[in-house]
XYZ file of C-alpha atoms in Angstrom:
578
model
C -12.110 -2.278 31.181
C -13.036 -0.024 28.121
C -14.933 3.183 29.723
C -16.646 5.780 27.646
C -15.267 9.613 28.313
C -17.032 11.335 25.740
C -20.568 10.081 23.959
C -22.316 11.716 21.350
C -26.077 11.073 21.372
C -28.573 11.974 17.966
C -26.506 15.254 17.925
C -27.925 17.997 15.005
C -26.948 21.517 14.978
C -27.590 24.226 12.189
C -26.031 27.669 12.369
C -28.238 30.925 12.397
C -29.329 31.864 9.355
C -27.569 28.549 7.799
C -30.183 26.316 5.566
C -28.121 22.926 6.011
C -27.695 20.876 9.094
C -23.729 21.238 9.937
C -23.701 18.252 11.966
C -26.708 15.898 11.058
C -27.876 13.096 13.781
C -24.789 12.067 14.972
C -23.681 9.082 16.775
C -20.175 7.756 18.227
C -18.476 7.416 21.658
C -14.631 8.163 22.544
C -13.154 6.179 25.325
C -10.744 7.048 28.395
C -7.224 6.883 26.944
C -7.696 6.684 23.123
C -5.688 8.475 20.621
C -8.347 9.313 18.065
C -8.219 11.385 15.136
C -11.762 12.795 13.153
C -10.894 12.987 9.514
C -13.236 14.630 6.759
C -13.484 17.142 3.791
C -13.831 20.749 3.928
C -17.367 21.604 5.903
C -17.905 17.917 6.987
C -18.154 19.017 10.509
C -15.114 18.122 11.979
C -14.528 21.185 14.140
C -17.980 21.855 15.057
C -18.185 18.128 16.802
C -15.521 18.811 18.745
C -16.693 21.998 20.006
C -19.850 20.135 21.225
C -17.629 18.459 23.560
C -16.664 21.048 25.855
C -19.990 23.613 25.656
C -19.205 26.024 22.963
C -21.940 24.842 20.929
C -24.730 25.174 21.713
C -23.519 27.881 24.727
C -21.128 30.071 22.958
C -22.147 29.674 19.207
C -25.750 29.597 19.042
C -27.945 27.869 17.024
C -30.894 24.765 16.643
C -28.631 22.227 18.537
C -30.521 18.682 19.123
C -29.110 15.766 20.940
C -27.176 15.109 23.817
C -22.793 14.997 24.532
C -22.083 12.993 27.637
C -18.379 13.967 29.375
C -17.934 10.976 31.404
C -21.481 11.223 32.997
C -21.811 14.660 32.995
C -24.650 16.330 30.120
C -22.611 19.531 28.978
C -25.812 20.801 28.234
C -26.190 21.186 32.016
C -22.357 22.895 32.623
C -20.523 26.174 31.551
C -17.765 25.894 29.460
C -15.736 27.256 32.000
C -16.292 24.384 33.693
C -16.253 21.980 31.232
C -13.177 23.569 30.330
C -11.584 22.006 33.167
C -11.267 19.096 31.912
C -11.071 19.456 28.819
C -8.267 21.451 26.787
C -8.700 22.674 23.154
C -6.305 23.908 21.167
C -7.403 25.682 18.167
C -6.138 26.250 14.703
C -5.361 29.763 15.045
C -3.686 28.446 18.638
C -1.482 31.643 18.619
C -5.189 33.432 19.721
C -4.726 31.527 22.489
C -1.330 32.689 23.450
C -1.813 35.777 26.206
C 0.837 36.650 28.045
C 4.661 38.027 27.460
C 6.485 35.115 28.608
C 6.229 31.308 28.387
C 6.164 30.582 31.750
C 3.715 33.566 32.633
C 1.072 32.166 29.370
C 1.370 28.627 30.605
C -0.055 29.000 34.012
C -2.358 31.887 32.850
C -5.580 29.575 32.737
C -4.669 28.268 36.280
C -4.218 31.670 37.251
C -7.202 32.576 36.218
C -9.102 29.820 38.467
C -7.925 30.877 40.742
C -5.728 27.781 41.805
C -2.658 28.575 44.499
C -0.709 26.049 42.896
C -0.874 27.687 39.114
C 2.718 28.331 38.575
C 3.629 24.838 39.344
C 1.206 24.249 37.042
C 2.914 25.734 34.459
C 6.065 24.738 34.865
C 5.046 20.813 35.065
C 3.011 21.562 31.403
C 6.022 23.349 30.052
C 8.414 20.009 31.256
C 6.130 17.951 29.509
C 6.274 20.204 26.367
C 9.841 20.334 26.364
C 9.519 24.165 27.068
C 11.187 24.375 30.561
C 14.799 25.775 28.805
C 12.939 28.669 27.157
C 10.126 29.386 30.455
C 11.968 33.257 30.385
C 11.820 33.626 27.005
C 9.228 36.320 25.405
C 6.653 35.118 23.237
C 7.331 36.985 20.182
C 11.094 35.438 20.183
C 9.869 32.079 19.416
C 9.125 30.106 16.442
C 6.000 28.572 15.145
C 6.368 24.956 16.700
C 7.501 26.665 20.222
C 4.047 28.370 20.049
C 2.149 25.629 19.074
C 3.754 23.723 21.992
C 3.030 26.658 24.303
C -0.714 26.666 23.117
C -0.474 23.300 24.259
C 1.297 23.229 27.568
C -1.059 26.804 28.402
C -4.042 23.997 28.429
C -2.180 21.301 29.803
C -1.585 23.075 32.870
C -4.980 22.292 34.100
C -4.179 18.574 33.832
C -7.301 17.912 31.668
C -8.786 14.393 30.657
C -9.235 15.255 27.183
C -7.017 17.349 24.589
C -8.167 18.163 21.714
C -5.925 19.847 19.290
C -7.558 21.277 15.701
C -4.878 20.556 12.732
C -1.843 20.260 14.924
C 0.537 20.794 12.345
C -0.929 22.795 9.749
C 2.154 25.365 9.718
C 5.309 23.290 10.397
C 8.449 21.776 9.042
C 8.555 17.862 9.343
C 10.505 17.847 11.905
C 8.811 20.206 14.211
C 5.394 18.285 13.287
C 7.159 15.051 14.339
C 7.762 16.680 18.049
C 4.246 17.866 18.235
C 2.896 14.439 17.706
C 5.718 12.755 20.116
C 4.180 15.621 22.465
C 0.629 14.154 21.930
C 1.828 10.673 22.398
C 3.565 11.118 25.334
C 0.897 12.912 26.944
C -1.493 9.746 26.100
C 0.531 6.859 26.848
C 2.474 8.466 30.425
C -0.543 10.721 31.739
C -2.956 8.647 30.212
C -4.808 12.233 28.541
C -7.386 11.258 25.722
C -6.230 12.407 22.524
C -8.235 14.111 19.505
C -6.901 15.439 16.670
C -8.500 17.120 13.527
C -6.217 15.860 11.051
C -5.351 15.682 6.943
C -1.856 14.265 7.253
C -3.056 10.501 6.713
C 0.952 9.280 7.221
C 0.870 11.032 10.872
C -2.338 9.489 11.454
C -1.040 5.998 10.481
C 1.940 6.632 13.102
C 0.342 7.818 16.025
C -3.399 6.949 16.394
C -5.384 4.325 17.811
C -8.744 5.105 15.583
C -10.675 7.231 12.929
C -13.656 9.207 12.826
C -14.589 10.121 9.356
C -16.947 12.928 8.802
C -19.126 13.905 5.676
C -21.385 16.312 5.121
C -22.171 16.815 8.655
C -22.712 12.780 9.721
C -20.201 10.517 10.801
C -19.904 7.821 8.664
C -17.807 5.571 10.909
C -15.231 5.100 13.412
C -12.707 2.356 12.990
C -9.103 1.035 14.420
C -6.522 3.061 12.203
C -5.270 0.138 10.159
C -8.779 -0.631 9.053
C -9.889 3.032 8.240
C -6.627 4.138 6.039
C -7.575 0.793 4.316
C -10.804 2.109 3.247
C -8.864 3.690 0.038
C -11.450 3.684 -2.382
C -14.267 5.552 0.159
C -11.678 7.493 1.308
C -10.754 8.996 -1.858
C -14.103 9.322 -3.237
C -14.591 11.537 -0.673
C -11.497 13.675 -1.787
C -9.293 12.226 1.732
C -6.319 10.796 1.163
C -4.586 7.317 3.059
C -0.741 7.364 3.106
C 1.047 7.273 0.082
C 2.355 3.802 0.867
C -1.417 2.232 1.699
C -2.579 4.104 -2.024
C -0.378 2.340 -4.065
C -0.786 -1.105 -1.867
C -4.427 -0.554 -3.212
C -3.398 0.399 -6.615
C -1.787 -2.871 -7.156
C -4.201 -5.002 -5.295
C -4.401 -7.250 -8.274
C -1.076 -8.872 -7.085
C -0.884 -11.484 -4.927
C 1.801 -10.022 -2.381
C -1.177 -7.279 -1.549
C -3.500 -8.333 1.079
C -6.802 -6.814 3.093
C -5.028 -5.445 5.254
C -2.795 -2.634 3.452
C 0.847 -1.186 4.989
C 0.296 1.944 6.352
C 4.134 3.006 7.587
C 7.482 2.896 5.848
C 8.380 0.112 7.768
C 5.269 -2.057 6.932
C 5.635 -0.979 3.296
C 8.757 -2.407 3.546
C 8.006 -5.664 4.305
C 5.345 -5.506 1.946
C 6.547 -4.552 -1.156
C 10.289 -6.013 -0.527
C 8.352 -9.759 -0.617
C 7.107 -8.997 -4.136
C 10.545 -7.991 -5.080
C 12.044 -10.983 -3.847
C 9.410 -13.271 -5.817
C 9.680 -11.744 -8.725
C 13.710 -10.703 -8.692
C 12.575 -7.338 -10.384
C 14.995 -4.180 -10.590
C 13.701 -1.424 -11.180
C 15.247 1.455 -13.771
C 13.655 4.879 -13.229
C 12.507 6.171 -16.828
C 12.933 10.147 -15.997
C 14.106 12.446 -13.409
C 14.754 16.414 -13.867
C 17.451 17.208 -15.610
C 20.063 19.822 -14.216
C 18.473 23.605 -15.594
C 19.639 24.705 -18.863
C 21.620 28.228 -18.457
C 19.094 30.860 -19.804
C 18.770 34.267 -18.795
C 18.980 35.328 -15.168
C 16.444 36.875 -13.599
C 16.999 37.499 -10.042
C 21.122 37.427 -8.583
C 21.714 37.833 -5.022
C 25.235 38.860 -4.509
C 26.783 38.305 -1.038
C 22.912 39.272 0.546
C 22.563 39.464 4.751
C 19.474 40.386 6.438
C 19.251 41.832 10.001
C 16.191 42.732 12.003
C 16.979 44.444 15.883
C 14.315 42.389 17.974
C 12.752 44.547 21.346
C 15.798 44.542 23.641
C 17.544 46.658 20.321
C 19.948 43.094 20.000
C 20.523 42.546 16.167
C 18.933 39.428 15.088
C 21.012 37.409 11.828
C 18.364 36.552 9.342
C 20.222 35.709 6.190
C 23.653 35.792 5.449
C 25.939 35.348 2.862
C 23.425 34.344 0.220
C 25.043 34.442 -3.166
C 22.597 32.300 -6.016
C 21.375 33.307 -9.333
C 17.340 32.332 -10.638
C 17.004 31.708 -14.348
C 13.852 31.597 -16.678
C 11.952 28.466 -16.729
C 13.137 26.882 -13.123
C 10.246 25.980 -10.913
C 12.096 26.638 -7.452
C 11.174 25.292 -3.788
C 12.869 26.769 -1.015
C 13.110 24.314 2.310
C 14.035 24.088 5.697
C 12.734 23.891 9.316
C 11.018 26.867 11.048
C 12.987 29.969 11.008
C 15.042 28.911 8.455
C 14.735 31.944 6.990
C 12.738 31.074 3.851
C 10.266 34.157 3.832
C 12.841 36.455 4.431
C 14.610 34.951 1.309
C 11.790 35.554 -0.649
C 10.839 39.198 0.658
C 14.202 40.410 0.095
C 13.589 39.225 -4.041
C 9.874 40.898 -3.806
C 11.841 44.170 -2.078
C 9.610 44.056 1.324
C 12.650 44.079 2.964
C 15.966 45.869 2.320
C 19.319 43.785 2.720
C 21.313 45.292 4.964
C 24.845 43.922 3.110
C 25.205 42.585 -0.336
C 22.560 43.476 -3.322
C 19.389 41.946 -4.111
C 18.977 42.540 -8.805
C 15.356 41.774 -10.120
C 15.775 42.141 -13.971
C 19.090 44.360 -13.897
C 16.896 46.390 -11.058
C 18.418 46.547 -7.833
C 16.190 46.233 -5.394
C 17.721 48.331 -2.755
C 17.292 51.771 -4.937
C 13.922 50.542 -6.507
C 10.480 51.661 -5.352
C 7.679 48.419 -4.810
C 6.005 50.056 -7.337
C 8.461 49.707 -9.718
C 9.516 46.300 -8.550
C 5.945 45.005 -8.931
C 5.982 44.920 -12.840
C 8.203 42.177 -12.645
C 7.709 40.586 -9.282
C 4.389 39.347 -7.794
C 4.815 38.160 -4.026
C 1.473 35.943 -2.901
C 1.393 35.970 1.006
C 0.681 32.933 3.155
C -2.565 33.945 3.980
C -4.950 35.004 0.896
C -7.224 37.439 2.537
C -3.963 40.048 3.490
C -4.403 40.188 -0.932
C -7.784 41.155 -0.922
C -8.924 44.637 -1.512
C -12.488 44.875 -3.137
C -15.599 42.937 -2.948
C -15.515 40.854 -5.659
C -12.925 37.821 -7.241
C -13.003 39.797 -11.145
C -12.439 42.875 -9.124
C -8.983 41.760 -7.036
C -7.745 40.346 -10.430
C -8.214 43.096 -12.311
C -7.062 46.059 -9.654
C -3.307 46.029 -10.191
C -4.141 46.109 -14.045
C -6.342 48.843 -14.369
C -3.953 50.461 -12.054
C -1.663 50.116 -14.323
C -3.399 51.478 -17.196
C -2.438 48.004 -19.351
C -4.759 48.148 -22.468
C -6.853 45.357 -23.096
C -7.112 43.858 -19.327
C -10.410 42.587 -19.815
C -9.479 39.852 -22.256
C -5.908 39.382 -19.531
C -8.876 38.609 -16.823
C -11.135 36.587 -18.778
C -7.711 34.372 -19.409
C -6.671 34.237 -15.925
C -10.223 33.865 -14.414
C -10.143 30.731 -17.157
C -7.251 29.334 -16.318
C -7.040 29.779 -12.304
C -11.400 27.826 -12.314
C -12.544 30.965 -11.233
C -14.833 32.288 -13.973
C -18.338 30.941 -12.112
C -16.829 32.829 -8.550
C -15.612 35.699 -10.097
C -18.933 37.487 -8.904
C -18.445 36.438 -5.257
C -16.293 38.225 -2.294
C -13.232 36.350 -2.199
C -12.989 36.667 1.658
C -16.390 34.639 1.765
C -14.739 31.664 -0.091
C -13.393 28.120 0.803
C -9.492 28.067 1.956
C -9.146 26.295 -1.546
C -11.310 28.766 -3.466
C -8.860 31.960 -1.483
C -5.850 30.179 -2.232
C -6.148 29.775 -6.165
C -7.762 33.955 -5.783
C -4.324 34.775 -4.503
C -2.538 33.058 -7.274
C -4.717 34.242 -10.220
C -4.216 38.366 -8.788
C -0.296 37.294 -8.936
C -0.609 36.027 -12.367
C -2.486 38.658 -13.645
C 0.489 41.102 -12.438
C 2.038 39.364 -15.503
C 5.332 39.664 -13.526
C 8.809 38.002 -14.504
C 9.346 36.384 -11.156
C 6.173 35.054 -8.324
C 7.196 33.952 -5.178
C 4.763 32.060 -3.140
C 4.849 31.325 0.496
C 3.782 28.301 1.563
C 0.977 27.832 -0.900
C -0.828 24.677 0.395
C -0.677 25.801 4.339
C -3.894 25.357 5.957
C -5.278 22.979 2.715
C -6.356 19.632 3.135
C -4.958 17.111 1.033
C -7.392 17.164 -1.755
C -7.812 20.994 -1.964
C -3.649 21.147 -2.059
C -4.130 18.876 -5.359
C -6.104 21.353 -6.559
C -3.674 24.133 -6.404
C -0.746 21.956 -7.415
C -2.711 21.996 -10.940
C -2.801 26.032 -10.388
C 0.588 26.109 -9.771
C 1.330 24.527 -13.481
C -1.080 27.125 -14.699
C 1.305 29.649 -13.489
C 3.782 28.383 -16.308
C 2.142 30.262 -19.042
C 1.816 33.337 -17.411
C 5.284 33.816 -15.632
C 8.616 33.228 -16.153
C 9.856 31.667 -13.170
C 7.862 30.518 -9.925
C 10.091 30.397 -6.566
C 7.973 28.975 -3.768
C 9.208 28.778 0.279
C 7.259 25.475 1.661
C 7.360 22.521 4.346
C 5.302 20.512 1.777
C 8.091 18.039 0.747
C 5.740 16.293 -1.134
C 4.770 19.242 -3.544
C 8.609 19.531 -3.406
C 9.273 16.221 -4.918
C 5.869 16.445 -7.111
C 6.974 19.913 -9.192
C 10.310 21.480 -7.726
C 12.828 21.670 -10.666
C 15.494 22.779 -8.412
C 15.743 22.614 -4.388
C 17.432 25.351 -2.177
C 17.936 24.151 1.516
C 18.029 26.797 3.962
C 19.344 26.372 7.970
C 20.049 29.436 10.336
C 19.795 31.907 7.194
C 22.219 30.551 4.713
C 21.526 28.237 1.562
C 23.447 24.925 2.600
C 22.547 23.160 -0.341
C 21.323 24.025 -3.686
C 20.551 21.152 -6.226
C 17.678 18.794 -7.750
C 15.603 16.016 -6.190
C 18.587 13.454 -6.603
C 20.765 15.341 -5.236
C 18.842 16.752 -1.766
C 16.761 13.679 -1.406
C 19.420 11.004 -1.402
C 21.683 13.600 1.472
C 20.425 11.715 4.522
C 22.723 14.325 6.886
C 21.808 17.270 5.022
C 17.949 16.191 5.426
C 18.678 15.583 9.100
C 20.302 18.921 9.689
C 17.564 20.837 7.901
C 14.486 18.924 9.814
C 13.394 17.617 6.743
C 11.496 14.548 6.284
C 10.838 12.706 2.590
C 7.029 12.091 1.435
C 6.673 8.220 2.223
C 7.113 6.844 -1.372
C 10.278 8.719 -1.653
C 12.090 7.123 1.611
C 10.644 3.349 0.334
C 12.306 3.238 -3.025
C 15.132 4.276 -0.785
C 14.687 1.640 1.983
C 13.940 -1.113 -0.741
C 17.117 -0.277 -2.991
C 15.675 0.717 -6.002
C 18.019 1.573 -8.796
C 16.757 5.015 -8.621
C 14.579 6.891 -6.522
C 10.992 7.384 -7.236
C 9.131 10.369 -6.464
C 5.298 10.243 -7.158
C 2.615 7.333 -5.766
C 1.981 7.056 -10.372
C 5.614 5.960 -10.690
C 5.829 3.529 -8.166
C 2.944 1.730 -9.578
C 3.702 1.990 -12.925
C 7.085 0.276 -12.039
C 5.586 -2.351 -10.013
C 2.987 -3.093 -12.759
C 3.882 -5.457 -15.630
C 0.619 -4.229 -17.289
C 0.370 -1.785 -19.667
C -2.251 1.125 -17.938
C -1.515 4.190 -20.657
C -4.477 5.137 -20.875
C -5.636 4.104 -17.333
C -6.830 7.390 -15.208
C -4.735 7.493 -12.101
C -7.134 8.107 -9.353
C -4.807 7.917 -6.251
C -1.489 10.144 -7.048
C-alpha cells in the first residue's frame, strides 16, 4: 500500500528582507520508496523545499514561513533538525562542506560519532560498502577525486541509515561516467534498502533513466508532480519555462506531425530506438549528413607543447604524475575541447598553457614565449585563463569595473570604447552597474568570460564553463562562447559537457592518467567506442541514436536530426528545442 513519508501542506516562506514569496502556497506529498526528482529554473524554489523537509527552514534560515511539512506523522515544525536529521540525509551542492575528517572511513562514521551511537564505525563501514568506498576507507581525503567525494558526502549521511536522501545536483561536477555511478549509487540505495530518493536535478536524460516521478517548480509554486514518462513529455511547458526533456523526447516532439510519433514520447536511447527505427523502416529513408567539421587548416601556431610532464609531491613528499609526455601544437582559429574522466588531468593541461604551473620536463611556448622563463604578467597579454568558478575573477564592486581592470592596468588607450564592445557583446551592458558576486550563476559565468575577452589575449582557456548551469543558462553561454570568436584567436576549453563538445568543438583532445590518447574531430572520437569507454565518456543522446539506428553518418545536434527526418522544408522555421 502507497504510504506518504513526506507531505507538504499550504507551505509559503519569504526570506528576510526579500519582497517575493520564495516558495508560494505549496502543495504535494512524496511517498515511502519513490525515486523523485524536483526540476525547475533558476530561483524556482527547488532547494528551499527541500530544506523544509528536514527543519532548516524555518529553524536554521529564518524567515515568514506558513504551512505545515509532515515526515511520516511527525510536524518538523515541532522537532530539531538534529533530530530530524536522523532520518533524513542531505547532501548539498557544495557536498565537499560536508566532508570533515582526514580519512574516509573516519568522515563516514563522523555523524554517528557524533550521536553518540556505540556502533558508529560499523556504521561507516556498511555506508562506505554500499558506496563502493570500502577499498579506499584509509585513504586521506585530499587524495581523492571529485566523484570519490561526492560518494563520501553520501555514504557520511548514509551511515545513519536514514529514510530519506536527498541529494542537491548530484552530478553537477563530473565526467559521464562518474555521474553514471552516482546515480547507480542512488538506485541501489532505493530499490535494496528501500531509502526514498530526491534529487534536484537539470540532466533531463538521467532523470529519464533513473526516476520514478517529477516535481516541477516555478517561481516558487509547484506546478505539478507526474510519473517521469508523462512529465519529460510535457515538452512544450517544459521549455517555455527554459527546462529541457532529453534530447531524444525534443525531437520526438519536434516531429509530432508524423504518424510514427505518439503521446507518449521515448525518453531513453533504447526507446528512441524503437521509435524512430519504425519510421525508418516505413519510409526506407537513408540518411546523408550535409556537413561535419572539416580537419583544421594549418595556420600559425600558437601554443606547442614539446615533450611536457607535470609533477606535484602530495603530503607524504611521494611525487604524484600529472601529465606526461604531452607533445601537440594549437593553431589560430581551432575551437578546442579537452575531455576525459575526473583527474584526467585536463586543468593541469590548461594551467601549464596559462603558466600557473611550471612543467617540470619538456617546454610549454605561448607565441614563441616559453612559458617556463616568462613572468604571468607577461604571459597574460596573450593568454587569458577563466577559472571554474567566476567569483575567484572578481576584484571590484562593479561588472564595467572587473572588465575594465586588466585594461587600465595595462595602460591600453582607448579601453572605454574595448568595454562598451565587450559589455555589448557578452549582454552585459544593463548589469554592468551591479556587483558581479551578487549575480545569477548564468549572469557570473558570461562576467568571467567578458574580463577574459577584454584581456584581448591570443589564446583563452576555459575550465569547465557550463559547471554548475542549468540547461537553459548553459545555452546561454554556448552563444557567449561564439562571441569569443571575434575577440580571440583560439578558445581551448577542459569540460565533461559532451554535448557542448559535439555542439562547438572543432577539434577533440582525450585525456586518461595525464597523457593525450587521442587527438582528432567529432568523427573521429565519437565513432571510437573503446576509446570512449576507456576515457569514461558518454555521447549526448542524439549522438549514440544516429549511431544505434545506422545512419550514414553521425548526427550531432537535436536541429539536424529533425531536419533529416523532415521531408518539409522549415528554413525559415525558428528552432525552439536544440
Amino acid at each position: 500500500m502507497v504510504k506518504p513519508i513526506i507531505q507538504v501542506k499550504d507551505v509559503s516562506f519569504t526570506y528576510p528582507g526579500a519582497e517575493e514569496k520564495v516558495l508560494n502556497n505549496v502543495n504535494f506529498t512524496i511517498n515511502e520508496g519513490e525515486f523523485v526528482a524536483i526540476i525547475g529554473g533558476n530561483g524556482s524554489g527547488k532547494t528551499t523545499i527541500c530544506k523544509t523537509f528536514n527543519g532548516l527552514i524555518p529553524k536554521f534560515y529564518v524567515g515568514d514561513f506558513e504551512g505545515q511539512v509532515y515526515v511520516g506523522n511527525r510536524d518538523t515544525s515541532q522537532f530539531s533538525v538534529a533530530e530530524l536529521s536522523k532520518e533524513i540525509g542531505y547532501v548539498y551542492q557544495d557536498f565537499e562542506n560536508q566532508i570533515m575528517r582526514p580519512t574516509v572511513i573516519e568522515d563516514a562514521s563522523f555523524v554517528p560519532l557524533n550521536y553518540g551511537l556505540a556502533d558508529y564505525k560499523e556504521r561507516g563501514q556498511w555506508a562506505l560498502e554500499v558506496t563502493g568506498l570500502t577499498a579506499i576507507a584509509n585513504e586521506f581525503i585530499w587524495e581523492l577525486s571529485g566523484g570519490q567525494k561526492h560518494l563520501l558526502a553520501i555514504a557520511g549521511v548514509l551511515a545513519m541509515k536514514p529514510k530519506i536522501l536527498i541529494v542537491d545536483e548530484p552530478v553537477a561536477q563530473l565526467d559521464p561516467q562518474h555521474a553514471e555511478e552516482i546515480y547507480k549509487v542512488l538506485k541501489k540505495l532505493n530499490e535494496q534498502f528501500g531509502i526514498t530518493i530526491i534529487v534536484i536535478e537539470h540532466h533531463a536524460e538521467l532523470i529519464a533513466a533513473y526516476c520514478q516521478s517529477v516535481v516541477l517548480m516555478d517561481k516558487g509554486r509547484m506546478l505539478w508532480k507526474e510519473p517521469v514518462k508523462v512529465a519529460l513529455s510535457k515538452v512544450d511547458e517544459l521549455v517555455s519555462r527554459s527546462i529541457y526533456p532529453p534530447q531524444i523526447t525534443q525531437a520526438a516532439k519536434y516531429l509530432e506531425g508524423h504518424e510514427a510519433v505518439t503521446t507518449q514520447l521515448p525518453l531513453t536511447v533504447e526507446e528512441g530506438i524503437v521509435h524512430f527505427g519504425k519510421f525508418l523502416q516505413a519510409t526506407n529513408t537513408s540518411f546523408v549528413k550535409k556537413w561535419d567539421y572539416q580537419t583544421q587548416q594549418e595556420t600559425q601556431a600558437v601554443v606547442k607543447m614539446e615533450q611536457v610532464s607535470l609533477q606535484f609531491r602530495n603530503l607524504k613528499k611521494q611525487r604524484k604524475q600529472v601529465l606526461k609526455n604531452i607533445d601537440t601544437t594549437f593553431y589560430e582559429g581551432e575551437r578546442i575541447a579537452i575531455v576525459g574522466n575526473n583527474g584526467a588531468g585536463k586543468s593541469s593541461f590548461i594551467k601549464l598553457i596559462a603558466g600557473i604551473v611550471k612543467p617540470n620536463h619538456g617546454q610549454v611556448t605561448v607565441q614563441s614565449i616559453v612559458t617556463k622563463h616568462a613572468t604571468p604578467e607577461k604571459l597574460g597579454k596573450y593568454v587569458s585563463y577563466v577559472y571554474q568558478n567566476p567569483e575567484e575573477m572578481f576584484i571590484e564592486d562593479s561588472v564595467k569595473k572587473e572588465i575594465e581592470l586588466f585594461l587600465k592596468a595595462r595602460k591600453v588607450k582607448g579601453y572605454d570604447r574595448i568595454v562598451d564592445t565587450i559589455l555589448h557583446d557578452f549582454a552585459l551592458t544593463d548589469l554592468q552597474e551591479r556587483d558581479a558576486r551578487l549575480l545569477s550563476g548564468g549572469q557570473k559565468r558570461r562576467v568571467s568570460l567578458a574580463i577574459g575577452a577584454a584581456m584581448q589575449p591570443t589564446v583563452i582557456l576555459l575550465d569547465e564553463p557550463t559547471a554548475n548551469l542549468d540547461i537553459a543558462t548553459k545555452k546561454h553561454v554556448v552563444h557567449m562562447l561564439e562571441a569569443l570568436k571575434d575577440h580571440v584567436k583560439t578558445v581551448v576549453i577542459a569540460t565533461h559537457d559532451m554535448q557542448l563538445v559535439s555542439e562547438w568543438a572543432t577539434r577533440i583532445i582525450v585525456m586518461h592518467n595525464g597523457e593525450i590518447i587521442a587527438d582528432g574531430n567529432r568523427q573521429e572520437i565519437f565513432l571510437n567506442q573503446p576509446l570512449l569507454q576507456k576515457a569514461g565518456l558518454v555521447l549526448p543522446q542524439i549522438v549514440e541514436l544516429s549511431r544505434q539506428l545506422g545512419l550514414s553518418e553521425t548526427i550531432y545536434t537535436v536541429e539536424d536530426f529533425c531536419q533529416q527526418f523532415d521531408s518539409i522544408e522549415r528554413e525559415d522555421k525558428v528552432f525552439e528545442y536544440s
